[in-house]
Coordinates of C-alpha atoms in Angstrom, one line a residue:
M909 CA 58.1 -26.7 46.3
E910 CA 59.9 -30.1 46.2
N911 CA 57.2 -31.4 48.6
I912 CA 54.1 -30.2 46.8
R913 CA 52.1 -32.3 44.4
N914 CA 49.1 -30.9 42.5
F915 CA 46.9 -33.6 40.8
C916 CA 43.3 -34.1 39.7
I917 CA 41.0 -37.2 39.3
I918 CA 39.6 -37.7 35.8
A919 CA 37.2 -40.4 34.6
H920 CA 34.0 -41.1 32.7
I921 CA 30.7 -40.4 34.6
D922 CA 30.0 -42.9 37.4
H923 CA 33.4 -44.6 37.5
G924 CA 33.9 -43.9 41.2
K925 CA 36.0 -40.7 41.3
S926 CA 34.3 -39.1 44.3
T927 CA 34.3 -42.3 46.3
L928 CA 38.0 -42.8 45.7
A929 CA 38.6 -39.2 46.7
D930 CA 36.7 -39.9 50.0
R931 CA 39.2 -42.8 50.7
L932 CA 42.2 -40.6 50.0
L933 CA 41.0 -38.0 52.4
E934 CA 40.3 -40.6 55.1
F935 CA 43.7 -42.3 54.6
T936 CA 45.6 -39.0 54.9
G937 CA 43.5 -38.0 58.0
T938 CA 42.1 -34.9 56.2
V939 CA 38.6 -35.9 57.1
V940 CA 37.9 -37.5 60.4
G941 CA 35.0 -38.4 62.7
K942 CA 31.7 -36.6 62.1
D943 CA 32.9 -34.9 58.9
S944 CA 33.3 -38.3 57.2
Q945 CA 30.4 -39.0 54.8
A946 CA 29.9 -40.3 51.3
Q947 CA 30.9 -37.8 48.6
V948 CA 32.6 -35.5 51.0
L949 CA 33.7 -33.1 48.3
D950 CA 30.3 -32.8 46.6
N951 CA 28.9 -30.0 48.7
M952 CA 25.8 -29.2 46.7
D953 CA 22.6 -31.0 47.6
L954 CA 22.0 -31.5 43.9
E955 CA 25.2 -33.4 43.5
R956 CA 24.3 -35.8 46.4
E957 CA 20.8 -36.4 45.1
R958 CA 21.8 -37.2 41.6
G959 CA 25.1 -38.9 42.6
I960 CA 27.0 -36.9 40.0
T961 CA 29.8 -34.3 40.4
I962 CA 28.8 -30.9 38.9
K963 CA 31.6 -28.7 40.1
S964 CA 35.3 -29.6 40.4
H965 CA 36.4 -29.4 44.1
A966 CA 39.9 -28.6 45.4
I967 CA 41.2 -29.8 48.7
Q968 CA 44.6 -30.0 50.4
M969 CA 45.9 -33.1 52.1
D970 CA 49.1 -33.7 54.2
Y971 CA 50.9 -37.0 53.9
E972 CA 54.1 -38.4 55.3
Y973 CA 56.1 -40.7 53.0
Q974 CA 59.6 -42.0 53.8
S975 CA 59.8 -39.6 56.8
K976 CA 59.2 -36.6 54.5
K977 CA 56.1 -34.4 54.8
Y978 CA 54.3 -33.8 51.5
V979 CA 51.4 -31.4 50.7
L980 CA 49.0 -32.9 48.1
N981 CA 46.5 -30.7 46.4
L982 CA 43.7 -32.8 45.0
I983 CA 40.9 -31.7 42.5
D984 CA 38.0 -34.0 42.0
T985 CA 36.4 -33.3 38.6
P986 CA 33.0 -34.1 37.0
G987 CA 32.7 -36.9 34.5
H988 CA 29.7 -35.8 32.3
V989 CA 30.4 -34.3 28.9
D990 CA 28.3 -31.2 29.7
F991 CA 30.8 -30.3 32.4
S992 CA 34.0 -30.9 30.5
Y993 CA 35.0 -27.2 30.9
E994 CA 35.3 -27.8 34.7
V995 CA 37.7 -30.6 33.9
S996 CA 39.9 -28.5 31.5
R997 CA 40.2 -25.8 34.1
S998 CA 41.2 -28.3 36.8
I999 CA 43.8 -29.8 34.5
A1000 CA 45.4 -26.4 33.9
A1001 CA 46.0 -26.1 37.7
C1002 CA 47.7 -29.5 38.0
E1003 CA 50.9 -31.4 37.1
G1004 CA 49.5 -34.9 37.2
A1005 CA 46.2 -36.8 36.9
L1006 CA 44.7 -40.1 38.2
L1007 CA 42.9 -41.7 35.4
I1008 CA 40.1 -43.8 37.0
I1009 CA 38.6 -46.6 35.0
D1010 CA 35.7 -48.8 36.2
A1011 CA 36.9 -52.5 36.2
T1012 CA 33.3 -53.6 35.3
Q1013 CA 32.7 -51.2 32.4
G1014 CA 36.1 -50.6 30.9
I1015 CA 37.2 -47.5 28.9
Q1016 CA 34.3 -45.2 27.9
A1017 CA 34.1 -42.2 25.6
Q1018 CA 34.6 -39.5 28.3
T1019 CA 37.6 -41.4 29.7
I1020 CA 39.3 -40.9 26.3
S1021 CA 38.4 -37.2 25.8
N1022 CA 39.5 -36.3 29.4
L1023 CA 42.7 -38.3 28.9
Y1024 CA 43.5 -36.3 25.7
L1025 CA 42.8 -33.1 27.6
A1026 CA 45.4 -34.1 30.2
I1027 CA 47.9 -35.2 27.6
D1028 CA 47.6 -31.9 25.8
H1029 CA 48.7 -30.2 29.1
N1030 CA 51.7 -32.6 29.5
L1031 CA 50.3 -34.1 32.7
E1032 CA 51.7 -37.3 34.2
I1033 CA 49.0 -40.0 34.0
I1034 CA 48.6 -42.6 36.7
P1035 CA 46.0 -45.3 35.6
V1036 CA 43.8 -46.7 38.4
L1037 CA 41.5 -49.7 37.9
N1038 CA 38.6 -49.0 40.3
K1039 CA 35.7 -51.1 41.7
M1040 CA 37.9 -54.2 42.0
D1041 CA 35.7 -55.5 44.9
L1042 CA 32.8 -56.2 42.5
D1043 CA 32.1 -59.8 41.4
N1044 CA 31.7 -58.8 37.7
A1045 CA 35.1 -56.9 37.5
M1046 CA 37.1 -57.9 34.5
P1047 CA 40.6 -56.7 35.4
E1048 CA 42.7 -58.5 32.7
E1049 CA 40.4 -57.4 29.9
V1050 CA 40.2 -53.7 31.0
E1051 CA 44.0 -53.7 31.7
D1052 CA 44.5 -54.7 28.0
Q1053 CA 42.3 -51.7 27.0
I1054 CA 44.3 -49.3 29.2
I1055 CA 47.6 -50.6 27.8
D1056 CA 46.3 -50.1 24.2
L1057 CA 45.1 -46.6 25.1
I1058 CA 48.1 -45.1 26.9
G1059 CA 50.9 -47.6 26.2
C1060 CA 51.9 -48.1 29.8
K1061 CA 53.2 -51.4 31.4
R1062 CA 50.8 -53.8 33.1
E1063 CA 52.5 -53.3 36.5
D1064 CA 52.0 -49.5 36.3
I1065 CA 48.2 -50.0 36.6
I1066 CA 47.0 -49.7 40.2
R1067 CA 44.1 -52.0 41.2
A1068 CA 41.9 -50.2 43.7
S1069 CA 38.5 -50.1 45.2
G1070 CA 36.9 -46.8 46.4
K1071 CA 34.5 -48.8 48.5
T1072 CA 36.9 -51.0 50.5
G1073 CA 40.0 -48.7 50.4
M1074 CA 42.1 -51.3 48.5
G1075 CA 45.1 -49.7 46.7
V1076 CA 44.8 -46.3 48.3
E1077 CA 48.2 -46.4 49.8
E1078 CA 49.7 -47.4 46.5
I1079 CA 47.9 -44.5 44.8
L1080 CA 49.5 -42.0 47.2
K1081 CA 52.9 -43.6 46.8
Q1082 CA 52.7 -43.4 43.0
T1083 CA 51.4 -39.8 43.2
I1084 CA 54.5 -38.7 45.1
E1085 CA 57.0 -40.7 43.1
K1086 CA 55.7 -40.1 39.6
I1087 CA 54.0 -36.7 39.5
P1088 CA 56.6 -33.9 39.3
P1089 CA 56.5 -31.0 41.7
P1090 CA 55.2 -27.6 40.4
V1091 CA 57.6 -25.6 38.2
G1092 CA 57.9 -21.9 38.9
D1093 CA 60.3 -19.2 40.0
P1094 CA 59.8 -18.1 43.6
N1095 CA 61.8 -14.9 43.0
A1096 CA 59.9 -13.8 39.9
P1097 CA 57.1 -11.2 39.9
L1098 CA 53.8 -12.7 41.3
Q1099 CA 51.6 -14.6 38.8
C1100 CA 48.5 -16.4 40.1
L1101 CA 46.0 -18.2 37.9
I1102 CA 42.3 -18.0 38.9
F1103 CA 40.8 -21.4 38.2
D1104 CA 37.4 -21.0 40.0
S1105 CA 35.4 -18.6 42.1
V1106 CA 32.4 -18.5 44.3
F1107 CA 30.1 -15.8 45.6
N1108 CA 29.8 -15.4 49.4
S1109 CA 27.0 -12.9 50.4
F1110 CA 29.0 -11.8 53.5
R1111 CA 32.5 -11.6 52.2
G1112 CA 32.1 -10.9 48.5
I1113 CA 33.8 -13.0 45.8
E1114 CA 36.3 -15.7 46.8
A1115 CA 38.7 -16.6 44.0
Y1116 CA 40.5 -19.9 43.9
I1117 CA 44.1 -19.5 42.7
K1118 CA 47.2 -21.4 41.8
V1119 CA 50.5 -19.5 42.5
V1120 CA 52.6 -20.1 39.3
N1121 CA 55.5 -17.7 40.1
G1122 CA 56.5 -15.5 43.1
E1123 CA 54.6 -15.4 46.4
I1124 CA 51.6 -13.5 47.8
R1125 CA 51.3 -12.3 51.4
K1126 CA 48.2 -11.2 53.3
G1127 CA 47.4 -7.5 53.1
E1128 CA 49.4 -6.9 49.9
N1129 CA 48.1 -4.7 47.1
V1130 CA 47.3 -6.9 44.0
K1131 CA 45.7 -6.3 40.6
F1132 CA 43.9 -8.4 38.1
F1133 CA 45.7 -8.4 34.8
H1134 CA 42.8 -8.2 32.4
T1135 CA 40.4 -5.9 34.2
E1136 CA 43.4 -3.9 35.7
K1137 CA 41.4 -3.3 38.9
E1138 CA 43.4 -3.1 42.1
Y1139 CA 42.5 -4.7 45.5
N1140 CA 43.9 -5.5 48.9
A1141 CA 44.4 -9.2 49.7
D1142 CA 42.3 -9.1 52.9
E1143 CA 42.6 -12.9 53.4
I1144 CA 44.6 -15.6 51.7
G1145 CA 44.7 -19.3 52.6
V1146 CA 44.5 -22.9 51.6
L1147 CA 41.5 -25.1 50.8
R1148 CA 41.2 -27.8 53.5
L1149 CA 37.8 -29.2 54.4
K1150 CA 37.1 -25.6 55.4
Q1151 CA 39.1 -22.6 54.3
E1152 CA 42.3 -22.2 56.5
P1153 CA 43.8 -18.7 56.4
R1154 CA 47.6 -18.3 55.9
T1155 CA 49.9 -15.3 55.9
V1156 CA 51.7 -16.3 52.7
L1157 CA 51.1 -18.6 49.7
K1158 CA 54.3 -19.6 47.8
T1159 CA 55.0 -20.8 44.3
G1160 CA 53.1 -24.0 43.5
D1161 CA 50.5 -23.5 46.2
V1162 CA 46.8 -23.8 45.5
G1163 CA 44.5 -21.7 47.7
Y1164 CA 42.0 -18.8 47.8
I1165 CA 42.0 -15.1 48.0
I1166 CA 39.3 -12.8 49.4
S1167 CA 39.6 -9.1 48.7
G1168 CA 36.0 -7.8 49.3
I1169 CA 35.1 -7.7 45.6
K1170 CA 31.3 -7.2 45.3
T1171 CA 30.7 -7.1 41.6
S1172 CA 30.9 -10.4 39.8
K1173 CA 32.0 -8.8 36.4
E1174 CA 35.4 -8.0 38.0
V1175 CA 36.5 -11.6 38.4
K1176 CA 37.1 -13.7 35.3
V1177 CA 38.0 -17.3 35.6
G1178 CA 41.4 -17.7 33.7
D1179 CA 42.6 -14.2 34.7
T1180 CA 46.0 -13.6 36.3
I1181 CA 46.6 -11.8 39.7
T1182 CA 49.8 -9.9 40.1
H1183 CA 51.4 -7.3 42.4
V1184 CA 50.6 -3.6 42.0
E1185 CA 54.3 -2.5 42.7
N1186 CA 56.1 -5.1 40.7
P1187 CA 53.7 -6.5 38.1
C1188 CA 54.4 -9.4 35.8
K1189 CA 55.0 -8.7 32.1
S1190 CA 52.3 -11.0 30.7
A1191 CA 49.3 -13.0 31.8
I1192 CA 49.4 -16.7 32.2
D1193 CA 47.7 -18.6 29.3
G1194 CA 44.2 -19.0 30.8
F1195 CA 41.6 -21.3 29.3
E1196 CA 40.1 -20.9 25.9
E1197 CA 36.7 -19.2 25.9
V1198 CA 34.1 -22.0 26.1
K1199 CA 31.6 -22.2 23.2
P1200 CA 28.0 -22.9 24.3
M1201 CA 26.3 -25.7 22.3
V1202 CA 22.6 -25.2 23.2
F1203 CA 20.7 -21.9 23.6
A1204 CA 17.4 -21.4 25.4
G1205 CA 15.5 -18.4 26.7
V1206 CA 15.2 -18.0 30.5
Y1207 CA 12.4 -15.7 31.6
P1208 CA 11.2 -14.8 35.1
I1209 CA 7.6 -15.9 35.8
D1210 CA 7.0 -12.4 37.4
A1211 CA 8.1 -9.5 35.2
E1212 CA 9.4 -7.5 38.1
D1213 CA 11.9 -10.2 39.0
Y1214 CA 13.9 -9.4 35.8
E1215 CA 16.8 -7.5 37.7
D1216 CA 16.9 -10.2 40.4
L1217 CA 17.3 -12.8 37.7
R1218 CA 20.1 -10.9 36.1
S1219 CA 22.0 -10.7 39.4
S1220 CA 21.3 -14.4 40.1
L1221 CA 22.7 -15.4 36.7
E1222 CA 25.8 -13.2 37.3
K1223 CA 26.5 -14.9 40.6
L1224 CA 25.9 -18.3 39.1
Q1225 CA 28.2 -17.5 36.2
L1226 CA 31.0 -16.8 38.7
N1227 CA 30.8 -20.4 39.9
D1228 CA 30.0 -21.9 36.5
A1229 CA 32.1 -20.1 33.9
S1230 CA 30.6 -22.1 31.0
L1231 CA 27.2 -20.3 31.3
T1232 CA 26.7 -17.3 29.0
F1233 CA 23.7 -15.0 28.8
V1234 CA 22.5 -11.9 27.0
P1235 CA 19.2 -10.0 27.4
E1236 CA 16.4 -10.7 25.0
S1237 CA 12.6 -10.1 24.9
S1238 CA 9.7 -12.2 23.7
M1239 CA 6.2 -11.3 22.7
A1240 CA 4.8 -14.1 24.8
L1241 CA 7.0 -14.0 27.9
G1242 CA 8.3 -10.4 28.2
F1243 CA 11.9 -9.6 29.2
G1244 CA 14.4 -12.4 29.9
F1245 CA 17.8 -13.7 28.9
R1246 CA 19.1 -15.8 26.1
C1247 CA 21.4 -18.3 27.8
G1248 CA 24.1 -20.6 26.3
F1249 CA 24.6 -24.0 27.8
L1250 CA 27.1 -26.8 27.1
G1251 CA 24.2 -29.4 26.9
L1252 CA 20.8 -30.4 28.1
L1253 CA 22.0 -31.7 31.5
H1254 CA 23.9 -28.4 32.0
M1255 CA 20.7 -26.5 31.2
E1256 CA 18.6 -28.6 33.7
I1257 CA 21.2 -28.1 36.4
V1258 CA 21.3 -24.3 35.9
Q1259 CA 17.5 -24.1 36.1
E1260 CA 17.6 -26.2 39.3
R1261 CA 20.4 -24.1 40.9
L1262 CA 18.5 -20.9 40.1
D1263 CA 15.5 -22.3 41.9
R1264 CA 17.4 -23.7 45.0
E1265 CA 20.2 -21.2 45.5
F1266 CA 18.6 -17.9 44.4
D1267 CA 14.9 -18.8 44.8
M1268 CA 14.2 -17.8 41.2
N1269 CA 11.2 -19.3 39.5
V1270 CA 11.8 -19.3 35.7
I1271 CA 10.3 -20.4 32.5
T1272 CA 12.8 -21.9 30.0
T1273 CA 11.9 -22.0 26.3
V1274 CA 12.6 -24.7 23.7
P1275 CA 16.4 -25.1 23.5
N1276 CA 18.0 -24.7 20.1
V1277 CA 21.5 -24.3 18.5
S1278 CA 23.0 -21.4 16.7
Y1279 CA 22.7 -21.2 12.9
K1280 CA 24.5 -19.1 10.3
V1281 CA 22.2 -17.4 7.8
H1282 CA 23.5 -16.0 4.5
T1283 CA 21.2 -13.3 3.1
K1284 CA 20.8 -12.5 -0.6
K1285 CA 22.6 -9.2 0.1
G1286 CA 25.7 -11.2 1.0
E1287 CA 25.5 -10.6 4.8
L1288 CA 26.3 -13.3 7.3
L1289 CA 24.1 -13.5 10.4
E1290 CA 24.4 -15.7 13.5
I1291 CA 20.9 -16.7 14.7
H1292 CA 20.4 -18.1 18.2
N1293 CA 16.7 -17.7 18.2
P1294 CA 14.2 -18.7 15.5
S1295 CA 12.4 -15.3 16.0
G1296 CA 15.5 -13.5 14.8
L1297 CA 15.3 -15.2 11.4
P1298 CA 15.0 -12.7 8.5
E1299 CA 12.1 -13.0 6.0
L1300 CA 12.2 -16.2 3.9
T1301 CA 12.5 -14.2 0.7
L1302 CA 15.8 -12.6 1.9
I1303 CA 17.5 -15.8 2.9
D1304 CA 20.0 -17.3 0.5
K1305 CA 21.0 -20.3 2.6
I1306 CA 21.1 -21.5 6.2
E1307 CA 24.1 -23.4 7.7
E1308 CA 23.7 -25.6 10.7
P1309 CA 26.5 -26.8 13.1
L1310 CA 27.8 -30.3 12.8
I1311 CA 29.5 -32.5 15.5
K1312 CA 31.8 -35.4 15.4
A1313 CA 30.3 -38.0 17.6
Q1314 CA 32.3 -40.9 19.1
I1315 CA 30.3 -43.8 20.4
I1316 CA 31.9 -46.7 22.2
T1317 CA 29.6 -49.7 22.7
D1318 CA 29.3 -53.5 23.0
V1319 CA 29.2 -55.2 19.6
K1320 CA 25.6 -56.5 20.1
Y1321 CA 24.2 -53.0 20.1
V1322 CA 25.8 -51.8 16.9
G1323 CA 22.7 -52.3 14.7
P1324 CA 20.2 -50.3 16.8
I1325 CA 22.8 -47.5 17.4
M1326 CA 23.5 -47.2 13.6
T1327 CA 19.7 -47.0 13.0
L1328 CA 19.4 -44.3 15.6
C1329 CA 22.2 -42.2 14.2
L1330 CA 21.0 -42.6 10.6
D1331 CA 17.5 -41.5 11.6
K1332 CA 19.1 -38.4 13.1
R1333 CA 20.6 -37.5 9.7
G1334 CA 24.0 -38.9 10.7
I1335 CA 26.8 -39.9 8.3
L1336 CA 28.9 -42.9 9.3
Q1337 CA 32.6 -42.1 9.1
N1338 CA 34.2 -45.3 10.4
Q1339 CA 34.0 -48.0 13.0
H1340 CA 36.8 -50.0 14.5
Y1341 CA 37.0 -52.8 17.1
T1342 CA 39.1 -51.6 20.0
S1343 CA 39.2 -55.0 21.8
G1344 CA 37.3 -58.2 22.0
N1345 CA 33.6 -57.2 21.9
R1346 CA 34.0 -53.4 22.0
V1347 CA 33.5 -51.2 19.0
E1348 CA 34.1 -47.5 18.5
I1349 CA 31.8 -45.8 15.9
N1350 CA 32.4 -42.3 14.6
F1351 CA 29.5 -40.3 13.1
I1352 CA 29.1 -36.8 11.7
L1353 CA 25.7 -35.6 13.1
P1354 CA 23.8 -32.2 13.0
L1355 CA 24.0 -30.7 16.5
A1356 CA 20.3 -29.8 16.4
E1357 CA 19.4 -33.5 16.2
I1358 CA 21.2 -34.5 19.4
V1359 CA 20.0 -31.6 21.5
F1360 CA 16.7 -33.2 22.6
D1361 CA 16.6 -36.8 23.4
F1362 CA 19.5 -38.4 21.6
Y1363 CA 21.6 -39.3 24.7
D1364 CA 18.5 -40.8 26.5
K1365 CA 17.7 -43.0 23.5
L1366 CA 21.3 -44.1 23.1
K1367 CA 21.4 -45.2 26.7
S1368 CA 18.1 -47.1 26.5
I1369 CA 18.9 -49.0 23.3
S1370 CA 22.3 -50.0 24.6
K1371 CA 21.0 -50.8 28.1
G1372 CA 23.3 -48.1 29.5
Y1373 CA 26.5 -49.5 28.0
A1374 CA 27.1 -47.1 25.1
S1375 CA 29.2 -44.0 26.0
F1376 CA 29.0 -40.9 23.9
D1377 CA 31.3 -37.9 23.4
Y1378 CA 31.3 -35.2 20.8
Y1379 CA 33.0 -32.0 19.7
L1380 CA 32.0 -29.3 17.1
D1381 CA 33.1 -29.8 13.5
G1382 CA 32.1 -26.7 11.5
F1383 CA 28.9 -25.8 9.7
T1384 CA 27.1 -27.2 6.6
P1385 CA 24.2 -25.8 4.4
A1386 CA 20.9 -27.5 5.4
K1387 CA 17.3 -27.3 4.3
L1388 CA 15.8 -25.7 7.4
V1389 CA 12.4 -24.1 7.9
K1390 CA 10.9 -22.1 10.7
L1391 CA 8.0 -23.8 12.3
D1392 CA 5.6 -21.5 14.1
I1393 CA 2.9 -22.4 16.6
L1394 CA -0.2 -20.2 16.4
L1395 CA -2.8 -20.0 19.1
N1396 CA -6.0 -18.4 17.6
G1397 CA -3.9 -17.0 14.8
E1398 CA -1.3 -15.4 17.2
S1399 CA 2.2 -16.8 17.0
V1400 CA 3.8 -17.9 20.3
D1401 CA 7.5 -17.0 19.6
A1402 CA 8.8 -19.0 22.5
L1403 CA 7.6 -22.2 20.9
S1404 CA 9.0 -21.4 17.4
T1405 CA 11.7 -23.8 16.2
L1406 CA 14.1 -24.1 13.3
I1407 CA 13.7 -27.6 11.9
H1408 CA 14.7 -29.7 8.9
V1409 CA 12.1 -29.8 6.1
D1410 CA 11.7 -33.7 6.4
N1411 CA 10.9 -33.6 10.1
A1412 CA 8.7 -30.4 10.1
Q1413 CA 5.3 -32.1 9.3
S1414 CA 5.6 -34.8 12.0
F1415 CA 7.0 -32.5 14.6
G1416 CA 4.2 -29.9 13.9
K1417 CA 1.6 -32.6 14.4
K1418 CA 3.1 -33.8 17.6
M1419 CA 3.4 -30.3 19.0
C1420 CA -0.3 -29.5 18.3
S1421 CA -1.6 -32.7 19.8
K1422 CA 0.6 -32.3 22.9
L1423 CA -0.5 -28.6 23.4
K1424 CA -4.1 -29.7 23.1
D1425 CA -3.6 -31.9 26.2
L1426 CA -1.8 -29.2 28.1
I1427 CA -3.6 -25.9 27.5
P1428 CA -6.6 -25.6 29.8
R1429 CA -10.1 -25.1 28.2
Q1430 CA -11.5 -21.6 28.0
Q1431 CA -14.9 -20.1 27.5
F1432 CA -14.2 -20.0 23.7
D1433 CA -12.7 -22.4 21.1
I1434 CA -8.9 -22.3 20.8
A1435 CA -7.3 -23.2 17.5
I1436 CA -3.8 -24.6 17.8
Q1437 CA -2.0 -24.5 14.4
A1438 CA 1.5 -25.4 13.2
A1439 CA 2.6 -23.2 10.3
I1440 CA 5.6 -22.9 8.0
G1441 CA 5.4 -19.3 6.7
V1442 CA 1.8 -18.9 5.7
K1443 CA 1.1 -22.6 5.1
I1444 CA -0.7 -24.4 7.9
I1445 CA 0.5 -28.0 8.2
S1446 CA -1.4 -29.1 11.3
R1447 CA -4.4 -28.1 13.4
E1448 CA -6.1 -29.1 16.6
T1449 CA -9.0 -27.4 18.3
I1450 CA -9.7 -27.1 22.1
K1451 CA -13.4 -27.0 22.4
A1452 CA -15.0 -24.3 24.6
V1453 CA -16.3 -25.0 28.1
R1454 CA -20.1 -24.5 27.5
K1455 CA -22.8 -23.5 29.8
D1456 CA -26.2 -25.0 28.9
V1457 CA -28.1 -21.7 28.5
T1458 CA -31.3 -23.6 27.3
A1459 CA -31.7 -25.5 30.5
K1460 CA -34.4 -23.2 31.8
C1461 CA -36.5 -23.5 28.5
Y1462 CA -38.6 -26.6 29.0
G1463 CA -41.4 -26.9 26.4
G1464 CA -42.4 -23.8 24.6
D1465 CA -41.3 -22.5 21.3
I1466 CA -38.0 -23.4 19.5
T1467 CA -37.4 -19.7 18.8
R1468 CA -36.9 -19.0 22.5
K1469 CA -34.0 -21.6 22.6
R1470 CA -32.6 -20.3 19.3
K1471 CA -32.6 -16.7 20.6
L1472 CA -30.6 -17.8 23.7
L1473 CA -28.1 -19.8 21.7
E1474 CA -27.6 -16.9 19.3
K1475 CA -26.9 -14.6 22.3
Q1476 CA -24.4 -17.0 23.7
K1477 CA -22.7 -17.4 20.2
K1478 CA -22.2 -13.6 20.1
G1479 CA -20.7 -13.5 23.6
K1480 CA -18.3 -16.3 22.6
K1481 CA -17.3 -14.4 19.5
R1482 CA -16.6 -11.2 21.4
M1483 CA -14.7 -13.2 24.1
K1484 CA -12.5 -14.8 21.4
Q1485 CA -11.6 -11.3 20.1
V1486 CA -10.5 -10.0 23.5
G1487 CA -9.5 -13.2 25.4
N1488 CA -5.9 -14.3 25.4
V1489 CA -4.6 -17.8 25.9
E1490 CA -2.1 -18.5 28.7
V1491 CA 0.5 -21.1 27.9
P1492 CA 1.4 -23.1 31.0
Q1493 CA 5.1 -23.7 31.9
N1494 CA 4.8 -27.5 31.4
A1495 CA 3.9 -26.9 27.8
F1496 CA 7.4 -25.5 27.1
L1497 CA 8.9 -28.5 28.9
A1498 CA 6.7 -31.0 27.1
V1499 CA 8.2 -30.0 23.8
L1500 CA 11.5 -31.5 25.0
K1501 CA 9.9 -34.8 25.8
L1502 CA 8.1 -35.3 22.4
D1503 CA 8.8 -38.9 21.4

């Protein structure tokens, strides 16, 4: 155990974590020759295309230092706020963390929130100043920020570059000297923490584990603490570039276990594995259950794909523990699932992964957040979907979730950012200048206001410099109304939204005009209306595609033309009664992009 080091890499998005991980793997000889490529650990096509890390990835390296052999278990983590649950799970499996900070951008919001996560778990922090090869790097200024933030000495900060490989040797040296070896009792009953899992269609579920106490051997009978199901450890091993089987995993090791589990419900991330004969007394403290921030309905385009969608979501949930889903039905879209996501990027990634990995074509409804509804009978309901709202006459008050938002930006963008937050019904709490020309602004904002386009707008008005992080901060009563969209008098429940009274009128108008452009013309007039209760607040009409029935009447009596037009009018009326209007998929997505 003395020679094992478990550490993760944490940073804000795009500060060069994956590139630095590539250099560490090359330097230790873990990746050689044809395996060497950019973002080695990002094994999803989606991650490579977008240049972001979505999943945390574990890998083992061997390194010789002062003629002693060390085993280094590295976990590369995502940087985006929507994947912070991945980071918290990785931190729980480590004793130390490399805090990477971009020398050109300095400390940003997610850097701080990830750092606090690591400090809460008593991890040893090694600060690394990355991208030192760039001309616009400002090492002294950023080092001052780091010293302010974590109170280290200037000489403790490692200057490095993921591109050129500068400082990599120093990082490995500091990792071995500063990060403590894992703590555990090799003779105690077995306790392994499951920190991730993936579904393999040939071998069942592969669980990634950290052995906290005791040791596990191939072929032993093990049981999962929470589900109390028993299995045989068919194969155990360590995570190198590919999985490498071993006969035994000892205390402090990070590896994987395959035991032929086929049903995804039986493996829970955060569960404890122990022996059947000599079980441990208690489970390891796992991770707190993650709370979804944004809810949206996910429906199969073909109704018979419902069961396939369920199994796809279950397999995806194995690999992405922050996804939650429950069945629901909609008048417009049939049977589907109400899914909970950590944010809009998370929702987009899940939709993309369903398409690529499981070949599932789905429709996603307008995302919303959960509200608490107090009825006049004194009941408290939690509503995730506007269609679940009781009658207006029965509601006493509706409470909406609030968040505490922390925005770090350059001084010159303070004005526009303040305006943006105040337009979103934000309340300024405080602002303080962290160093030179950087300012930290704290706002209380309704979660519903940041769900759609807040982050995009923030990035564009600050030219990409502002960084944003948030966490939930209770509920508050709000004046909310349910806005319905009617097509020919029929409500489309998938387009219903709960919205603040002040924004309802303008939002309804925009929705109607957007839908007018997107819904194809029919043989009859289509009325698109936005309504609050029985009051119509906006209307657009899509005119019918008309055939000129009077074309064959040249000359002759006007009554002949009138007769044909009357006949056509009756036909249109009958068609309007029986015809139904299909809402295309891009109409649901367009709602997200209303500006």
